[in-house]
């Protein structure tokens, strides 16, 4: 599950918050690797979801104020993607 507002901002895995902004969540076609705009994804598409580490400025306290989950109204604490990846859930 992915929540977006112009960009993908929050993903969940097994019902739990997973990768969130400011880290990037990218959805691509599983066959071609071409990125999907959210408006073009339909049920039945075979996709892969890729997460990328955000630049340090976006991870700063000011960056998190602007791009972190609470900015979008979610009571979710930002966890860096490398921390999430170490949990080995995805």
Short mmCIF file of C-alpha atoms in Angstrom, two decimals:
data_model
loop_
_atom_site.label_atom_id
_atom_site.label_comp_id
_atom_site.label_asym_id
_atom_site.label_seq_id
_atom_site.Cartn_x
_atom_site.Cartn_y
_atom_site.Cartn_z
CA UNK A 1 0.00 0.00 0.00
CA UNK A 2 1.33 3.44 -0.94
CA UNK A 3 -0.06 6.87 -0.03
CA UNK A 4 0.79 9.69 -2.41
CA UNK A 5 0.24 13.39 -2.84
CA UNK A 6 1.93 14.28 -6.14
CA UNK A 7 4.77 11.97 -5.04
CA UNK A 8 4.79 8.66 -3.16
CA UNK A 9 5.22 9.54 0.51
CA UNK A 10 4.33 6.55 2.69
CA UNK A 11 4.41 2.82 2.08
CA UNK A 12 3.16 0.02 4.29
CA UNK A 13 4.23 -3.60 4.35
CA UNK A 14 2.03 -6.16 6.11
CA UNK A 15 -0.04 -3.32 7.56
CA UNK A 16 2.93 -1.53 9.15
CA UNK A 17 4.60 1.71 7.99
CA UNK A 18 7.63 0.87 5.89
CA UNK A 19 9.50 3.37 3.70
CA UNK A 20 8.36 6.99 4.06
CA UNK A 21 9.36 10.35 2.70
CA UNK A 22 11.72 12.00 2.55
CA UNK A 23 13.20 8.72 1.25
CA UNK A 24 11.92 7.98 -2.25
CA UNK A 25 9.35 5.33 -3.14
CA UNK A 26 9.40 4.50 -6.85
CA UNK A 27 7.00 2.19 -8.69
CA UNK A 28 8.24 0.63 -11.94
CA UNK A 29 6.92 -1.85 -14.48
CA UNK A 30 8.28 -5.24 -13.45
CA UNK A 31 9.03 -6.26 -17.06
CA UNK A 32 10.51 -3.09 -18.59
CA UNK A 33 11.72 -1.17 -15.53
CA UNK A 34 9.90 1.93 -16.79
CA UNK A 35 8.56 4.14 -14.00
CA UNK A 36 4.80 4.46 -13.52
CA UNK A 37 2.99 7.70 -12.84
CA UNK A 38 0.47 6.98 -10.08
CA UNK A 39 -2.39 7.91 -12.40
CA UNK A 40 -1.35 5.14 -14.81
CA UNK A 41 -1.19 2.23 -12.38
CA UNK A 42 -4.15 -0.11 -12.58
CA UNK A 43 -5.09 -3.29 -10.78
CA UNK A 44 -3.35 -6.22 -12.41
CA UNK A 45 -0.19 -4.37 -13.44
CA UNK A 46 2.95 -6.26 -12.51
CA UNK A 47 5.08 -3.71 -10.65
CA UNK A 48 8.16 -3.51 -8.49
CA UNK A 49 8.59 -0.95 -5.73
CA UNK A 50 12.02 0.56 -5.18
CA UNK A 51 13.14 2.71 -2.27
CA UNK A 52 16.04 5.16 -2.41
CA UNK A 53 17.76 7.12 0.32
CA UNK A 54 16.99 10.85 0.32
CA UNK A 55 19.74 13.46 0.24
CA UNK A 56 20.93 14.59 3.67
CA UNK A 57 19.26 18.02 3.45
CA UNK A 58 15.84 16.33 3.28
CA UNK A 59 16.72 14.22 6.34
CA UNK A 60 17.65 17.23 8.45
CA UNK A 61 15.18 18.45 11.11
CA UNK A 62 13.99 21.19 8.74
CA UNK A 63 13.70 18.70 5.85
CA UNK A 64 11.66 16.31 8.00
CA UNK A 65 9.37 19.18 9.02
CA UNK A 66 8.58 19.71 5.34
CA UNK A 67 8.69 16.12 4.03
CA UNK A 68 8.25 13.76 6.99
CA UNK A 69 5.04 11.77 7.57
CA UNK A 70 3.67 14.16 10.26
CA UNK A 71 3.69 17.00 7.70
CA UNK A 72 1.08 15.00 5.77
CA UNK A 73 -1.05 14.31 8.84
CA UNK A 74 0.27 10.84 9.70
CA UNK A 75 1.31 9.84 13.22
CA UNK A 76 4.31 7.92 11.88
CA UNK A 77 7.91 8.48 12.95
CA UNK A 78 10.37 8.68 10.07
CA UNK A 79 12.72 5.70 9.94
CA UNK A 80 15.62 5.97 7.47
CA UNK A 81 15.37 3.44 4.65
CA UNK A 82 18.66 1.83 5.66
CA UNK A 83 17.19 1.13 9.12
CA UNK A 84 14.06 -0.34 7.57
CA UNK A 85 16.13 -2.47 5.17
CA UNK A 86 18.18 -3.93 8.05
CA UNK A 87 14.97 -5.33 9.55
CA UNK A 88 14.80 -7.59 6.48
CA UNK A 89 11.03 -7.39 5.97
CA UNK A 90 10.86 -6.38 2.33
#
